[in-house]
């Protein structure tokens, strides 16, 4: 049988991969992971698992019992709450305190990993944007935003301004970043993105039409790179406003595209 996704059949030997989300309509990984599985000659298929936050612990415990389940991607809104459900974390996941990928080991252990930030930075670099030395404004302090912050710190940015509706979350992220890289300049801001080279929306604001903007778009100006972690819709209100302000825009899909191969490796494909 030709090794193409459209020609593959699910059999009793097919290994199962999941993606935990709520809702699942926005997820982009399954078709790409299924293509990678086919390219690598692996009999595996990824399917979406729509799990409400209050049911996550029960679902994860049930998933541990499925012998044909090898791994799962984890996305909004579960990246931080799933940390406590893992038996072991990779160093990246431990530093960020968020997980975006799980591996179910044969001995029953659940290993949590974190590839969001690495994927984001590699996406920037592939588009010709080197974050080294940049002044960064980051909206958000959740799982994706924290992962991006640590990866940018590791990539050599000179300063990061953290902005979030919840003050204690950015204070906590600031303290963890300073421990991670003692020479990094970190400040807490509001919605004013002025004076920065790279402006990032690390929140979920923009996924729904009624969402408020994650920052004051009046402070955007030409010369900035404005980036999203949101993948659906591709053109968020923030990116449209940035484009109108003559900023360079960077879509959320780049983050996923550059971590898919890493995810496949982690899942054992």
Coordinates of C-alpha atoms in Angstrom, one line a residue:
X1 CA 0.0 0.0 0.0
X2 CA 1.4 3.5 -0.9
X3 CA 2.6 5.3 2.2
X4 CA 0.1 8.2 2.1
X5 CA -2.4 9.2 4.8
X6 CA -5.4 9.0 2.5
X7 CA -4.5 5.4 1.7
X8 CA -3.9 4.2 5.3
X9 CA -6.3 1.9 7.1
X10 CA -6.9 1.7 10.8
X11 CA -6.5 -1.8 12.0
X12 CA -6.3 -3.6 15.4
X13 CA -2.5 -2.9 15.4
X14 CA -2.8 0.8 14.8
X15 CA -1.3 2.9 17.6
X16 CA -3.4 5.8 18.9
X17 CA -2.2 9.4 19.5
X18 CA -4.5 12.1 21.0
X19 CA -4.7 15.8 21.3
X20 CA -6.4 17.1 24.5
X21 CA -8.2 20.4 24.0
X22 CA -11.5 22.2 24.8
X23 CA -12.9 22.9 22.3
X24 CA -11.1 20.9 19.5
X25 CA -12.3 22.9 16.5
X26 CA -9.2 25.1 16.5
X27 CA -6.6 22.3 16.6
X28 CA -4.3 22.0 13.6
X29 CA -1.9 19.2 14.6
X30 CA -3.7 16.0 13.7
X31 CA -3.5 16.1 9.9
X32 CA 0.2 17.1 10.1
X33 CA 1.1 14.4 12.7
X34 CA -0.8 11.8 10.6
X35 CA 1.2 12.9 7.5
X36 CA 4.5 12.6 9.5
X37 CA 3.4 9.1 10.7
X38 CA 2.8 8.1 7.1
X39 CA 6.1 9.5 6.0
X40 CA 8.0 7.7 8.7
X41 CA 6.2 4.4 7.9
X42 CA 4.4 4.2 11.3
X43 CA 1.0 2.6 11.8
X44 CA -0.4 5.4 14.1
X45 CA -3.2 7.9 14.0
X46 CA -3.9 11.1 15.9
X47 CA -7.5 11.9 16.9
X48 CA -8.9 14.9 18.9
X49 CA -10.1 14.5 22.5
X50 CA -12.5 17.3 23.5
X51 CA -12.2 17.3 27.3
X52 CA -13.7 20.0 29.6
X53 CA -11.3 21.3 32.3
X54 CA -13.3 19.8 35.2
X55 CA -13.1 16.3 33.6
X56 CA -9.4 16.4 32.8
X57 CA -8.1 14.4 35.8
X58 CA -10.6 11.6 35.3
X59 CA -9.9 11.4 31.6
X60 CA -6.2 11.3 32.0
X61 CA -6.5 8.5 34.5
X62 CA -8.7 6.6 32.1
X63 CA -6.3 7.2 29.2
X64 CA -3.5 5.5 31.3
X65 CA -5.5 2.3 31.0
X66 CA -5.6 2.3 27.1
X67 CA -2.8 0.0 26.0
X68 CA -2.9 1.1 22.4
X69 CA -2.5 4.8 23.3
X70 CA 1.1 6.0 23.1
X71 CA 1.0 9.8 23.5
X72 CA -1.0 13.0 23.3
X73 CA -0.5 16.6 22.5
X74 CA -1.9 19.0 25.1
X75 CA -3.3 22.4 24.2
X76 CA -5.7 25.1 25.5
X77 CA -6.9 25.1 28.2
X78 CA -5.0 22.1 29.8
X79 CA -1.3 23.0 29.5
X80 CA -0.8 24.0 33.1
X81 CA -3.4 22.0 34.9
X82 CA -2.0 18.7 33.4
X83 CA 1.4 19.3 35.1
X84 CA 0.1 17.9 38.4
X85 CA -1.2 14.7 36.6
X86 CA 2.2 13.8 35.2
X87 CA 4.7 11.4 36.9
X88 CA 7.7 13.0 35.4
X89 CA 8.5 16.3 33.5
X90 CA 11.2 17.2 31.1
X91 CA 13.5 20.1 32.2
X92 CA 11.7 22.5 29.8
X93 CA 8.3 21.5 31.2
X94 CA 9.5 21.9 34.7
X95 CA 11.0 25.4 34.1
X96 CA 7.9 26.6 32.3
X97 CA 5.4 24.8 34.6
X98 CA 3.4 23.8 31.6
X99 CA 3.1 20.7 29.4
X100 CA 2.1 20.6 25.7
X101 CA 2.9 16.9 25.0
X102 CA 2.5 13.6 26.9
X103 CA 4.0 10.2 26.5
X104 CA 2.5 7.1 28.0
X105 CA 5.4 4.8 29.0
X106 CA 5.0 1.0 28.9
X107 CA 5.6 0.9 32.6
X108 CA 2.6 3.2 33.2
X109 CA 4.5 6.4 33.8
X110 CA 3.2 9.6 32.2
X111 CA 5.9 11.9 30.9
X112 CA 5.1 15.6 30.3
X113 CA 7.2 17.7 27.8
X114 CA 7.1 21.3 26.6
X115 CA 7.9 22.2 23.0
X116 CA 5.9 25.4 22.5
X117 CA 8.6 27.9 23.2
X118 CA 11.2 26.1 21.1
X119 CA 8.8 25.9 18.2
X120 CA 8.0 29.6 18.5
X121 CA 11.7 30.7 18.4
X122 CA 12.5 28.4 15.5
X123 CA 9.5 29.8 13.7
X124 CA 10.8 33.3 14.1
X125 CA 14.3 32.3 13.0
X126 CA 12.9 30.5 9.9
X127 CA 11.2 33.8 8.9
X128 CA 14.4 35.7 9.3
X129 CA 13.7 37.2 12.7
X130 CA 16.6 36.5 15.2
X131 CA 15.4 37.4 18.7
X132 CA 18.9 37.8 20.1
X133 CA 19.3 41.2 21.6
X134 CA 15.7 42.2 21.1
X135 CA 13.4 44.1 23.5
X136 CA 10.3 41.9 23.8
X137 CA 6.7 42.7 24.9
X138 CA 4.8 39.6 25.8
X139 CA 1.0 39.6 26.6
X140 CA 0.1 36.6 28.8
X141 CA 1.5 34.4 31.5
X142 CA -0.2 31.1 30.8
X143 CA 1.3 27.9 29.4
X144 CA 2.1 29.1 25.9
X145 CA 3.3 32.5 27.0
X146 CA 5.5 31.1 29.7
X147 CA 7.1 28.6 27.3
X148 CA 7.7 31.4 24.8
X149 CA 9.3 33.6 27.5
X150 CA 11.8 30.9 28.6
X151 CA 12.7 30.0 25.0
X152 CA 13.3 33.7 24.2
X153 CA 15.4 34.1 27.3
X154 CA 17.4 31.2 26.2
X155 CA 17.7 32.7 22.7
X156 CA 19.4 35.8 24.0
X157 CA 16.8 38.6 24.2
X158 CA 18.0 41.7 26.1
X159 CA 14.7 42.6 27.8
X160 CA 11.2 41.4 28.2
X161 CA 8.1 43.3 29.4
X162 CA 5.4 41.0 30.8
X163 CA 1.7 42.1 30.6
X164 CA -1.3 40.1 31.9
X165 CA -4.7 40.8 33.4
X166 CA -3.6 38.8 36.5
X167 CA -0.7 40.7 38.2
X168 CA 0.4 37.8 40.4
X169 CA 0.9 35.5 37.4
X170 CA 3.4 37.9 35.7
X171 CA 5.1 38.5 39.0
X172 CA 5.6 34.8 39.4
X173 CA 6.8 34.5 35.7
X174 CA 9.2 37.4 36.3
X175 CA 10.8 35.7 39.3
X176 CA 11.2 32.4 37.5
X177 CA 12.8 34.1 34.5
X178 CA 15.3 35.9 36.7
X179 CA 16.3 32.6 38.3
X180 CA 16.6 31.0 34.9
X181 CA 18.7 33.9 33.5
X182 CA 20.0 36.3 36.1
X183 CA 21.2 38.9 33.6
X184 CA 17.9 39.2 31.8
X185 CA 16.1 42.6 32.2
X186 CA 12.5 41.9 33.1
X187 CA 9.8 44.5 33.7
X188 CA 6.0 44.3 34.4
X189 CA 3.9 46.4 32.0
X190 CA 0.3 47.2 31.1
X191 CA -1.0 47.2 27.5
X192 CA 1.6 49.7 26.2
X193 CA 3.8 47.9 23.7
X194 CA 5.8 51.0 22.7
X195 CA 9.6 50.8 22.7
X196 CA 9.8 47.1 21.9
X197 CA 11.2 45.3 18.8
X198 CA 9.1 42.2 19.1
X199 CA 5.5 42.2 20.4
X200 CA 3.8 38.8 21.1
X201 CA 0.3 37.8 22.0
X202 CA 0.7 34.8 24.2
X203 CA -2.9 34.7 25.3
X204 CA -6.0 33.1 23.8
X205 CA -7.5 36.6 23.2
X206 CA -8.4 36.7 19.5
X207 CA -9.7 33.2 19.1
X208 CA -13.3 34.4 19.5
X209 CA -14.8 37.4 17.6
X210 CA -16.0 39.0 20.9
X211 CA -12.6 38.9 22.6
X212 CA -10.9 42.2 23.7
X213 CA -7.5 43.0 22.2
X214 CA -4.6 41.7 24.3
X215 CA -2.8 45.1 24.2
X216 CA -3.2 48.7 23.2
X217 CA -2.8 48.6 19.4
X218 CA -2.4 52.4 19.4
X219 CA 1.1 51.8 20.8
X220 CA 2.2 49.7 17.8
X221 CA 4.4 51.3 15.2
X222 CA 6.4 50.5 12.0
X223 CA 9.6 48.6 12.7
X224 CA 8.0 46.2 15.2
X225 CA 7.5 42.5 14.6
X226 CA 4.1 41.6 15.9
X227 CA 3.6 37.8 16.5
X228 CA 0.8 35.5 17.5
X229 CA 0.6 32.1 19.2
X230 CA -3.0 31.7 18.1
X231 CA -3.4 29.6 15.0
X232 CA -7.2 30.0 14.4
X233 CA -8.1 32.4 13.0
X234 CA -4.8 33.0 11.2
X235 CA -5.4 36.8 10.9
X236 CA -6.4 37.8 14.4
X237 CA -7.7 41.3 15.3
X238 CA -4.2 42.1 16.7
X239 CA -2.4 41.1 13.5
X240 CA -4.9 43.1 11.4
X241 CA -4.2 46.1 13.6
X242 CA -0.5 45.5 13.4
X243 CA -0.6 45.3 9.6
X244 CA -2.5 48.6 9.5
X245 CA 0.2 50.2 11.7
X246 CA 2.9 49.0 9.1
X247 CA 4.3 46.4 11.5
X248 CA 5.8 43.1 10.3
X249 CA 3.4 40.3 11.3
X250 CA 4.2 36.7 12.2
X251 CA 1.4 34.1 12.2
X252 CA 0.8 31.6 15.0
X253 CA 1.0 28.6 12.6
X254 CA 4.8 29.0 12.4
X255 CA 5.1 27.9 16.1
X256 CA 3.3 24.7 15.4
X257 CA 5.0 24.0 12.1
X258 CA 8.4 24.1 13.7
X259 CA 7.6 21.8 16.6
X260 CA 5.7 19.1 14.8
X261 CA 8.9 17.1 14.0
X262 CA 10.0 17.5 17.6
X263 CA 6.5 16.3 18.8
X264 CA 6.7 13.3 16.5
X265 CA 10.1 12.4 17.9
X266 CA 8.8 12.8 21.5
X267 CA 5.8 10.6 20.8
X268 CA 8.0 7.8 19.3
X269 CA 6.9 8.1 15.7

